[in-house]
mmCIF file of C-alpha atoms in Angstrom:
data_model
loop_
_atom_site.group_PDB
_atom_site.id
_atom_site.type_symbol
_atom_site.label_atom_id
_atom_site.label_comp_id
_atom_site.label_asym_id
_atom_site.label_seq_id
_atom_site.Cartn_x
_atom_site.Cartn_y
_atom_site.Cartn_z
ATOM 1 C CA UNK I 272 0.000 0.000 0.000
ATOM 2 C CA UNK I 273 1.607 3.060 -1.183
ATOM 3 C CA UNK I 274 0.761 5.889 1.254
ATOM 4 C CA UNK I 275 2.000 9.559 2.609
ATOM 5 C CA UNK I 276 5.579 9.267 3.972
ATOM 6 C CA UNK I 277 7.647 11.788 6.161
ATOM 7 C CA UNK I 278 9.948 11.720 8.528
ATOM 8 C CA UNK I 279 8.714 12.946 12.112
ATOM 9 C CA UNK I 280 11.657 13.348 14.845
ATOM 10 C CA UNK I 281 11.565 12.304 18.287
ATOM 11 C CA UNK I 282 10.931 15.677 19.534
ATOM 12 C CA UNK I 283 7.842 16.577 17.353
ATOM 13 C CA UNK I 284 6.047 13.101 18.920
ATOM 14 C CA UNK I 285 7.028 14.699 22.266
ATOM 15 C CA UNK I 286 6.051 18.372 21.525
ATOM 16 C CA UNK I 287 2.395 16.863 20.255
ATOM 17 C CA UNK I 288 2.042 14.622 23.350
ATOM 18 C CA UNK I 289 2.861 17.678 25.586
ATOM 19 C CA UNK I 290 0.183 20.146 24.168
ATOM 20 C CA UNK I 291 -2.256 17.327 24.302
ATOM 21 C CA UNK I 292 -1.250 16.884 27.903
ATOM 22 C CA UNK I 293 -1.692 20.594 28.062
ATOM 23 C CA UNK I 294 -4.866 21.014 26.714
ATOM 24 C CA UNK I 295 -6.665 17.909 28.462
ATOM 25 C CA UNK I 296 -5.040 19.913 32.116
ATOM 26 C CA UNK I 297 -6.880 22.997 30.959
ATOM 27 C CA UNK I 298 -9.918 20.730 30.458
ATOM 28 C CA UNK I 299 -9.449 19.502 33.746
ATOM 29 C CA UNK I 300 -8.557 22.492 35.674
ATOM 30 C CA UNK I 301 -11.568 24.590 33.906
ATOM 31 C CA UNK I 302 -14.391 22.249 35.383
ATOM 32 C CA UNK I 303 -12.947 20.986 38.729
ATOM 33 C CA UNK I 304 -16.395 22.223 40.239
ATOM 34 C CA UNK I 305 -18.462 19.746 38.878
ATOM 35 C CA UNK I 306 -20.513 22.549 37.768
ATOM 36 C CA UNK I 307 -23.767 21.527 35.222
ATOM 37 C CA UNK I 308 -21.890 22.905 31.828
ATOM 38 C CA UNK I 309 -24.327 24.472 29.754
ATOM 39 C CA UNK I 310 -24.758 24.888 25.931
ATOM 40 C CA UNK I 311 -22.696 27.798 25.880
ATOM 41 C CA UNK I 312 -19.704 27.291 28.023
ATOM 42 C CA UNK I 313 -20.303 23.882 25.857
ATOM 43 C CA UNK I 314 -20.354 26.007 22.745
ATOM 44 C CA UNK I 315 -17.130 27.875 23.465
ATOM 45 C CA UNK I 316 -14.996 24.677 24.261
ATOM 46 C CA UNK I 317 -16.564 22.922 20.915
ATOM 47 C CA UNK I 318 -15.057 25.902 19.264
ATOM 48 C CA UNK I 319 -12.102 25.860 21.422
ATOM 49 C CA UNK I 320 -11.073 22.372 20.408
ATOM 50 C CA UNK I 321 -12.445 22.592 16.797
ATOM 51 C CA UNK I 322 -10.036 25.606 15.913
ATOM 52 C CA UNK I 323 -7.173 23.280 17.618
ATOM 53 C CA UNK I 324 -7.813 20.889 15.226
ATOM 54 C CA UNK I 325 -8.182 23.292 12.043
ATOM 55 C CA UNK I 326 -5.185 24.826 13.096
ATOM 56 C CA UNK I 327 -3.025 22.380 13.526
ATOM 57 C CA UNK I 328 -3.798 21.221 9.683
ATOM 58 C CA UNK I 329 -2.639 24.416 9.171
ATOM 59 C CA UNK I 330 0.504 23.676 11.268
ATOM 60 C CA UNK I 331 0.413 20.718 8.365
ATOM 61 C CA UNK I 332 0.569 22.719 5.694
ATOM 62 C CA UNK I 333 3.004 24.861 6.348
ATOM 63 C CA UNK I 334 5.538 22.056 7.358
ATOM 64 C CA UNK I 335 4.628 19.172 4.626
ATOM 65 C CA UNK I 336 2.341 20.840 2.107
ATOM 66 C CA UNK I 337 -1.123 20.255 0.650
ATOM 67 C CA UNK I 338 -1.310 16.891 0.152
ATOM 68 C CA UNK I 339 -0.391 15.490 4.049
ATOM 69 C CA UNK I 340 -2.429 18.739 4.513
ATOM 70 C CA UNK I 341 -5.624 17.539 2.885
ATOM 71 C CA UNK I 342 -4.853 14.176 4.467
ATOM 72 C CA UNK I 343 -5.188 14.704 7.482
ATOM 73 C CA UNK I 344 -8.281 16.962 7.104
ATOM 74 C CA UNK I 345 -9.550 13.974 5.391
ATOM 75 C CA UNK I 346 -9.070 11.870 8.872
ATOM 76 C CA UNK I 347 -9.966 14.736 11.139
ATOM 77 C CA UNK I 348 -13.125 15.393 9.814
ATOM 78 C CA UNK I 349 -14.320 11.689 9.351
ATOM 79 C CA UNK I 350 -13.450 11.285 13.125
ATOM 80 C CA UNK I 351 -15.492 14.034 13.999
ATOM 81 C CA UNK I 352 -18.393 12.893 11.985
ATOM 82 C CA UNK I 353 -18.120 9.559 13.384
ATOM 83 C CA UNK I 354 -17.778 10.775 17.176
ATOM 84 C CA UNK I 355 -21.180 12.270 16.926
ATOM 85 C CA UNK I 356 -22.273 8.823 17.006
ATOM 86 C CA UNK I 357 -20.617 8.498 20.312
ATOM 87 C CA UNK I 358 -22.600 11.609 21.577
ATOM 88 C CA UNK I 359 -25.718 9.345 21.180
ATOM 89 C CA UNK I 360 -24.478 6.242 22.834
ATOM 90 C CA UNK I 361 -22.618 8.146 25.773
ATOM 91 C CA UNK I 362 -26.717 9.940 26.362
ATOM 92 C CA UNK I 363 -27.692 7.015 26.149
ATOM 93 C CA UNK I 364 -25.939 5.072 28.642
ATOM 94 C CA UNK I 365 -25.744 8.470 31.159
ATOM 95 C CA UNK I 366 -30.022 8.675 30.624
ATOM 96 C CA UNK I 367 -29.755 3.998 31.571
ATOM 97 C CA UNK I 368 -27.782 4.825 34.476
ATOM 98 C CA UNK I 369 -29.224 8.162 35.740
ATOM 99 C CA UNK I 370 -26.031 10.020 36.329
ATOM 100 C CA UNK I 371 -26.682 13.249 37.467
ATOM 101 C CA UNK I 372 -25.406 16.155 34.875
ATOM 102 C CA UNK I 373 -22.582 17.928 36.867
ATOM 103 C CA UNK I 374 -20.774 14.410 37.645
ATOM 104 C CA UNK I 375 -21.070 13.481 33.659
ATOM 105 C CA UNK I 376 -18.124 16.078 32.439
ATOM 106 C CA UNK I 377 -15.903 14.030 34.987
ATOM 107 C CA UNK I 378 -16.409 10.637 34.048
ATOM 108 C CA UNK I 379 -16.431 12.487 29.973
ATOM 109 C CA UNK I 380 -13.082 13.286 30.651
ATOM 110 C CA UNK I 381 -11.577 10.609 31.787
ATOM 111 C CA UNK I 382 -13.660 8.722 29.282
ATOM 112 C CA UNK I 383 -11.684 10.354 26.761
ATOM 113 C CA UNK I 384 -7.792 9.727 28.366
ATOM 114 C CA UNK I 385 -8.881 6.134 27.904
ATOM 115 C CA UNK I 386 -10.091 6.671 24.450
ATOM 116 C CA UNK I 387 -6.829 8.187 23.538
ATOM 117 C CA UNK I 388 -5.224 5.786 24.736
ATOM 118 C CA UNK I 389 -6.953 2.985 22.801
ATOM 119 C CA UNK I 390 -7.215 4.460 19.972
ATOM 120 C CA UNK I 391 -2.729 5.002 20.161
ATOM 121 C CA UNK I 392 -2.709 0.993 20.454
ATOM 122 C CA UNK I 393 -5.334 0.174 17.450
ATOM 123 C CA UNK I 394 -3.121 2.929 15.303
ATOM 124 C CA UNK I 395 0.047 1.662 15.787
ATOM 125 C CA UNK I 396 -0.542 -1.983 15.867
ATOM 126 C CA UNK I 397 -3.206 -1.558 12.237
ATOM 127 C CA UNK I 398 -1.015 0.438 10.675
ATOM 128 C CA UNK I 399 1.717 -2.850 11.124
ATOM 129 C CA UNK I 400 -0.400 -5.069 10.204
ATOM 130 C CA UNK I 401 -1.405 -3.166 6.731
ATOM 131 C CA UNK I 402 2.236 -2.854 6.307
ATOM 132 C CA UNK I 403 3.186 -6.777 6.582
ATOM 133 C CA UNK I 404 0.035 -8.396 5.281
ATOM 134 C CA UNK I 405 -1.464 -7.202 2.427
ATOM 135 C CA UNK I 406 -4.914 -9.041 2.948
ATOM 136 C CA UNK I 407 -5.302 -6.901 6.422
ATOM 137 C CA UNK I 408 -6.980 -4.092 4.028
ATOM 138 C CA UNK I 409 -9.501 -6.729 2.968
ATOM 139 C CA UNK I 410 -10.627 -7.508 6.262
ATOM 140 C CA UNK I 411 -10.831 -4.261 7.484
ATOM 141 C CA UNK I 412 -12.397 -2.848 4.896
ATOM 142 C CA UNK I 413 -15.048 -6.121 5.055
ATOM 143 C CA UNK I 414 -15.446 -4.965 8.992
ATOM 144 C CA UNK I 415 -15.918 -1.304 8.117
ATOM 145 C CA UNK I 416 -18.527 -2.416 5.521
ATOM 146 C CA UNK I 417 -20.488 -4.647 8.103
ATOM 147 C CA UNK I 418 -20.454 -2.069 10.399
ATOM 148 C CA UNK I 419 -21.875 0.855 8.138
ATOM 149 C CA UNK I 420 -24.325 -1.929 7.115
ATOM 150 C CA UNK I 421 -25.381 -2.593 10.801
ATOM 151 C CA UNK I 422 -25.288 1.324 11.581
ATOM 152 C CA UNK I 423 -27.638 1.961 8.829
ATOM 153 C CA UNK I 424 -30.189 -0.682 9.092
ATOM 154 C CA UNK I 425 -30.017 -2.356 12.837
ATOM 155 C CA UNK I 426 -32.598 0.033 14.718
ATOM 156 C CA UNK I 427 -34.263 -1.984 16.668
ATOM 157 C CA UNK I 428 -31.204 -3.082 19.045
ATOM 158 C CA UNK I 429 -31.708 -1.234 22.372
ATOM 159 C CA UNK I 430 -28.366 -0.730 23.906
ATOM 160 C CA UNK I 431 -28.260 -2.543 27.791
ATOM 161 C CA UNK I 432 -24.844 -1.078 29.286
ATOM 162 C CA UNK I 433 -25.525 -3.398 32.426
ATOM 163 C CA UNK I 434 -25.002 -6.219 29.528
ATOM 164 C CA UNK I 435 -21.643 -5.305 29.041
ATOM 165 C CA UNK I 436 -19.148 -8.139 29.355
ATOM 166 C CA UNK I 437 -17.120 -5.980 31.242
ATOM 167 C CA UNK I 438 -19.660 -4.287 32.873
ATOM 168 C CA UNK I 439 -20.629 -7.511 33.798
ATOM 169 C CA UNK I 440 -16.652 -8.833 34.615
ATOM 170 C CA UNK I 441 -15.875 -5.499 36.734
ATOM 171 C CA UNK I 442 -18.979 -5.654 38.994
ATOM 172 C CA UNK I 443 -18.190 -9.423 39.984
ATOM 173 C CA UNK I 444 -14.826 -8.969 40.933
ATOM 174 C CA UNK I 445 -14.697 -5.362 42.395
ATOM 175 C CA UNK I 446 -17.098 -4.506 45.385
ATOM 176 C CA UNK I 447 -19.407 -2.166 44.014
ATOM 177 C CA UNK I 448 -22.164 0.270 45.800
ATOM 178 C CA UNK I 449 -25.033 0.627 43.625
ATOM 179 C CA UNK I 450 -25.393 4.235 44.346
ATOM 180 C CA UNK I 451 -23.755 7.598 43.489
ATOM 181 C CA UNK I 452 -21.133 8.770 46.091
ATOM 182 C CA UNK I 453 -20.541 12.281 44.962
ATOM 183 C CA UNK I 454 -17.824 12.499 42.427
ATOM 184 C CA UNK I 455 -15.941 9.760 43.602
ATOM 185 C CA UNK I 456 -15.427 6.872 41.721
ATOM 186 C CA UNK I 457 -14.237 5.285 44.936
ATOM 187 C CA UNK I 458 -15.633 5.400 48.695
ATOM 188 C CA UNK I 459 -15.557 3.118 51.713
ATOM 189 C CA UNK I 460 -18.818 1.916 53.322
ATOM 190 C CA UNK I 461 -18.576 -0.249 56.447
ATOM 191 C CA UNK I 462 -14.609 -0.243 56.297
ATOM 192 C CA UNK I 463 -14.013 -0.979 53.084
ATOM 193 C CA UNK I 464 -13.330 0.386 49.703
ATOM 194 C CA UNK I 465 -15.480 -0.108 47.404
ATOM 195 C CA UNK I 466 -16.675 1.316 43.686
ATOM 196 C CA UNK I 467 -18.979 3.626 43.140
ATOM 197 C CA UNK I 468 -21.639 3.734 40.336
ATOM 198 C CA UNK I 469 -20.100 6.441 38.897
ATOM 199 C CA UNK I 470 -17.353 3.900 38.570
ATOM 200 C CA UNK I 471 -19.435 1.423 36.457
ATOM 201 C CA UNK I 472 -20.243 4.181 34.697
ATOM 202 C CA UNK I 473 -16.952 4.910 33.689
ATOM 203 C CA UNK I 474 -16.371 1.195 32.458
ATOM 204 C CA UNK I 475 -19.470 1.096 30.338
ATOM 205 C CA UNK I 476 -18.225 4.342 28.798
ATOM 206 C CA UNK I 477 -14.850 2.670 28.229
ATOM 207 C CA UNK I 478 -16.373 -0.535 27.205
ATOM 208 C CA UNK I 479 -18.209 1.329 24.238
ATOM 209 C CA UNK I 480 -15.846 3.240 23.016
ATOM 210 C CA UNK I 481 -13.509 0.444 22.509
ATOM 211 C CA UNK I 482 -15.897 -0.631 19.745
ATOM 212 C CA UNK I 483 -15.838 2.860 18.511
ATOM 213 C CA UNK I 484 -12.178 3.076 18.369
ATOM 214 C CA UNK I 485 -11.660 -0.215 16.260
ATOM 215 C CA UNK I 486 -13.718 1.262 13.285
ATOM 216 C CA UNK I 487 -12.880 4.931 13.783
ATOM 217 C CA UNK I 488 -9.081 4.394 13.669
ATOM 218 C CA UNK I 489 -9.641 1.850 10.280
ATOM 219 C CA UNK I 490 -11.810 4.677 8.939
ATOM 220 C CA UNK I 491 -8.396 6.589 9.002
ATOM 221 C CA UNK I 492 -6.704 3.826 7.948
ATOM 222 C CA UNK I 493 -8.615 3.774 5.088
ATOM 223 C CA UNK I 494 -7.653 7.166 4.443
ATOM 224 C CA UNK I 495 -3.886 6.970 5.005
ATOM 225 C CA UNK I 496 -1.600 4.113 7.239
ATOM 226 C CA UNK I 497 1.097 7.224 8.034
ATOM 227 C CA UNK I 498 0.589 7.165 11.782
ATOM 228 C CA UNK I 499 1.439 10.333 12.653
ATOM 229 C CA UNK I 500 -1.709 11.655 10.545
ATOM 230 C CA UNK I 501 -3.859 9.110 11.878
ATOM 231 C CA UNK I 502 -3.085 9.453 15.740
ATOM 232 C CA UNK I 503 -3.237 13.190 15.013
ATOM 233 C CA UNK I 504 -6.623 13.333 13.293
ATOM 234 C CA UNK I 505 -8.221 10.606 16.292
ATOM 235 C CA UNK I 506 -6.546 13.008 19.043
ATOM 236 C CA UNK I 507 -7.686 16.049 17.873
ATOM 237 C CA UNK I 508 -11.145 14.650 17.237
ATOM 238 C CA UNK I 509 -11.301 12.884 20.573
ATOM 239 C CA UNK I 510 -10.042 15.996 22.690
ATOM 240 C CA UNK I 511 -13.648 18.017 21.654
ATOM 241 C CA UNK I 512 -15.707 14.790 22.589
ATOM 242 C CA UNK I 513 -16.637 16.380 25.888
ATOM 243 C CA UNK I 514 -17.574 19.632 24.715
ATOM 244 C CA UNK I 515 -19.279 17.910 21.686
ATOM 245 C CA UNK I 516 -21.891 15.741 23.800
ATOM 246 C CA UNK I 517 -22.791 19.338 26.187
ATOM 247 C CA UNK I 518 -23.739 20.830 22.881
ATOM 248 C CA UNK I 519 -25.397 18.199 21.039
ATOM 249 C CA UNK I 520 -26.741 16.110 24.206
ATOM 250 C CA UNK I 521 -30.342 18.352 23.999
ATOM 251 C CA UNK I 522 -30.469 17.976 20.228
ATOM 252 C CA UNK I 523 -30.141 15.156 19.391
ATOM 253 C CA UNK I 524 -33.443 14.668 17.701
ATOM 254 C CA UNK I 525 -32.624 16.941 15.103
ATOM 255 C CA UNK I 526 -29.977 14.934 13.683
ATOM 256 C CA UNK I 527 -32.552 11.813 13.208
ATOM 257 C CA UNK I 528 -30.550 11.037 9.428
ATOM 258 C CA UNK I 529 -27.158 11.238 10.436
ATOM 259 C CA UNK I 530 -26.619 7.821 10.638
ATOM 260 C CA UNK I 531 -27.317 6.811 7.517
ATOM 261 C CA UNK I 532 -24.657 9.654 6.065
ATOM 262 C CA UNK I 533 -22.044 8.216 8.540
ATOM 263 C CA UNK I 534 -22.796 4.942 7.131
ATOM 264 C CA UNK I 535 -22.506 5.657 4.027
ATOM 265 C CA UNK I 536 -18.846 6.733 5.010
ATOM 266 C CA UNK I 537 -17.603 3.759 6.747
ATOM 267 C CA UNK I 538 -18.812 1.816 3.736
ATOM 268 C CA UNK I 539 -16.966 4.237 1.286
ATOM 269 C CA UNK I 540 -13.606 3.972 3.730
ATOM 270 C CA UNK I 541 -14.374 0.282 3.533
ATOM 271 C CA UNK I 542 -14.172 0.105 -0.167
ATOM 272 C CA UNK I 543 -11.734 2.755 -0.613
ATOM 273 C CA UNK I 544 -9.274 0.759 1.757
ATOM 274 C CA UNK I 545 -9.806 -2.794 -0.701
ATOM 275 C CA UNK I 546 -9.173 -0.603 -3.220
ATOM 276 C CA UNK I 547 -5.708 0.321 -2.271
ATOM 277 C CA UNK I 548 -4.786 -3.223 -2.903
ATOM 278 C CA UNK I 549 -6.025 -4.083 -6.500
ATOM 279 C CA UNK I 550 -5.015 -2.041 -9.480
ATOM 280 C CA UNK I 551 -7.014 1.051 -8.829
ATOM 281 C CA UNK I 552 -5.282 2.198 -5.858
ATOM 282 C CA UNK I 553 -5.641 4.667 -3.644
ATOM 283 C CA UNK I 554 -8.092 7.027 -4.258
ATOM 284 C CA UNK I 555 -7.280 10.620 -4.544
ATOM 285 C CA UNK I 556 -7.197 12.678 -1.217
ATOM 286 C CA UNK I 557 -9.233 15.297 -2.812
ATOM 287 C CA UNK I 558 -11.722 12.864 -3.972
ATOM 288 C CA UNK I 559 -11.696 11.929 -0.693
ATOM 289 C CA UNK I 560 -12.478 14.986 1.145
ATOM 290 C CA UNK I 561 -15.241 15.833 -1.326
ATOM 291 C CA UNK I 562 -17.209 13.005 -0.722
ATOM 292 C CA UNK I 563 -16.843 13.534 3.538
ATOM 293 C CA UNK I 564 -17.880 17.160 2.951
ATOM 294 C CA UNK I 565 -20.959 16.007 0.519
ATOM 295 C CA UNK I 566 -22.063 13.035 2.733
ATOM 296 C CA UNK I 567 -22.094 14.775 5.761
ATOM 297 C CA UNK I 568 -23.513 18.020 4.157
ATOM 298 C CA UNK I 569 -26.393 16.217 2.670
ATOM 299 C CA UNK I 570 -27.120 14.143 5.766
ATOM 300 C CA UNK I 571 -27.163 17.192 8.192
ATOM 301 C CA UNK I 572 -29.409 18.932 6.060
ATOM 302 C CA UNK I 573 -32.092 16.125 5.491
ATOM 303 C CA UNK I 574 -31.917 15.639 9.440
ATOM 304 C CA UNK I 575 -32.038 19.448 10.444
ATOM 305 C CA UNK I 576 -34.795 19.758 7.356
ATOM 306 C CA UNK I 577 -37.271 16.644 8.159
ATOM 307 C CA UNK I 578 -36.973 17.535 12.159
ATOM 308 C CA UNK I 579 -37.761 21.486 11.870
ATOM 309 C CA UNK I 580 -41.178 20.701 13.677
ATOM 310 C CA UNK I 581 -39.974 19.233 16.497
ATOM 311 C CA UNK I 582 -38.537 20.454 20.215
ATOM 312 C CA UNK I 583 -35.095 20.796 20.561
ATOM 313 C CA UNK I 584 -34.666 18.797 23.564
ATOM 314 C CA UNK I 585 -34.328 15.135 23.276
ATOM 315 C CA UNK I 586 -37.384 14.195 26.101
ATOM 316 C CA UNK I 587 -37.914 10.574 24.826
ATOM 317 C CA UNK I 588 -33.868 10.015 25.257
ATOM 318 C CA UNK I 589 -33.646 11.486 28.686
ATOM 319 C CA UNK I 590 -37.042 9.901 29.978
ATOM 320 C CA UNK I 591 -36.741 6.114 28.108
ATOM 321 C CA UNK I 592 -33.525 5.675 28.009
ATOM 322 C CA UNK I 593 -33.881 5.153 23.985
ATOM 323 C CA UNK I 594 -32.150 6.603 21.013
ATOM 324 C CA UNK I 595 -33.291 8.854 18.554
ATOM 325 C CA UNK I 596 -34.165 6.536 15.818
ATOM 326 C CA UNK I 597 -32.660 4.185 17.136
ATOM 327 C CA UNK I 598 -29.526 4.063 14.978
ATOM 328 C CA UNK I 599 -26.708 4.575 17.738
ATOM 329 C CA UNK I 600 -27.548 1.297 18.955
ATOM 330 C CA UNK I 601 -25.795 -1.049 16.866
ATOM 331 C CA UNK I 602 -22.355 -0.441 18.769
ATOM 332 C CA UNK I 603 -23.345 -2.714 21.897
#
């Protein structure tokens, strides 16, 4: 698979990990009240983190050109399509487990340390093995496929986070309190420590976003196997997660279509990735990009169009427990 290469010293890998470290300490350091964040302090941050991202294209562009430019712009922006998706699941499991708003930015955030740190292993260890066997590109385009194909037409699956294998694992074998404690994700109760709900919580957040990470990072992949790009375009994405679900969490009604637009892009990173290992190739970056931008304008604007009637806020999600449509539910 011929792809985007360029050599990236030590110190640049440090220098990135460092002003991720930075920004996730502002993160931290900005809501250490617990305080309920609202849509505009959720706003702010969304921009916050979205201008990191743009810039740091531009950062891109400057350094290596157009073309690792466009690349990762490619990545970025199908990671931040596809972590909507994870906006709906997250409500979801917060509205099955009743957590109480101001302690969701804290288990959010370090939701998202273990995402990024997930995500790292899947990069480094897919990018290998599309590097030594050939056929890997097949398979993971096949999975990418499946999954578009589940995401667009498995509605009916309600998602149970007390189903969760790990859920499940973690509960048996660490004492757990089936209440709320605060913030804590530890406490002690008759002399002993024990977890907290917000703990399970925590580990059904985890939990799902491990199945997000899988396809996310081979929807990169897909797009390019340089793994600076890819880590750069999941972190960057990632980092506005929080910020993302504040803003989105009361509307997600409105974006009733989505799904089928972000299926329609794992399916086309699917095929464009057992492309790049027949004759054809690898499709042009451009190409690339102009498909994202068309997909996801289209499907934003038949949501935000075929919804107009209806209240903002997302009662039946918050009350039931059940997704809009249904269609984040395929990911349990």
């Amino acid at each position: 698979m011929n792809d985007l290469s360029f050599s990236v010293p030590l110190w640049g890998w440090a220098v990135l990990t460092l002003a991720i470290a930075a920004m996730l300490a502002v993160d931290l350091l900005a809501h250490r009240d617990n305080h309920v964040i609202g849509f505009r302090e959720a706003a702010v941050w969304s921009g916050v983190w979205i201008g990191a991202g743009l810039g740091f294209g531009l950062v891109l562009l400057a350094w290596q050109g157009g073309e690792v430019s466009s690349t990762y712009y490619a990545g970025y922006l199908i990671e931040k399509a596809l972590s909507i998706d994870n906006v709906f699941v997250f409500a979801l499991v917060f509205s099955f487990f009743a957590v109480p708003d101001a302690y969701q930015h804290k288990v959010l955030f370090w939701g998202v340390i273990g995402a990024l740190a997930a995500r790292l292993v899947f990069i480094f260890v897919g990018a290998e093995l599309l590097r030594v066997f050939f056929f890997t590109a097949y398979l993971f385009g096949a999975f990418l496929i499946w999954t578009a194909w589940k995401m667009a037409f498995s509605k009916d699956e309600e998602v149970h986070p007390d189903r969760n294998p790990l859920v499940r694992l973690v509960q048996k074998v660490v004492p757990t309190d089936a209440r709320f404690h605060g913030d804590a994700f530890f406490t002690r109760l008759d002399g002993r420590r024990v977890a907290t709900m917000l703990f399970v919580v925590l580990v059904a957040i985890e939990a799902t976003d491990l199945i997000f990470a899988i396809d996310s990072v081979a929807a990169v992949l897909a797009i390019t196997t340089n793994t600076f790009l890819v880590w750069t375009a999941n972190a960057f994405a990632v980092l506005g997660l929080r910020s993302l679900y504040f803003c989105l969490a009361g509307l997600l009604r409105r974006f009733a279509y989505l799904h089928y637009g972000l299926a329609v892009l794992l399916a086309f990173a699917g095929v464009k990735l057992i492309l790049s290992e027949t004759p054809v190739g690898k499709l042009p970056v451009p190409l690339t990009l102009g498909v994202i931008a068309a997909v996801l304008t289209v499907s934003v604007a038949w949501s935000l169009a075929a919804t107009r009637d209806q209240p903002a806020a997302d009662d039946d999600l918050q009350a039931a427990g059940t997704g809009p449509g249904g269609h984040a539910r395929h990911r349990e």
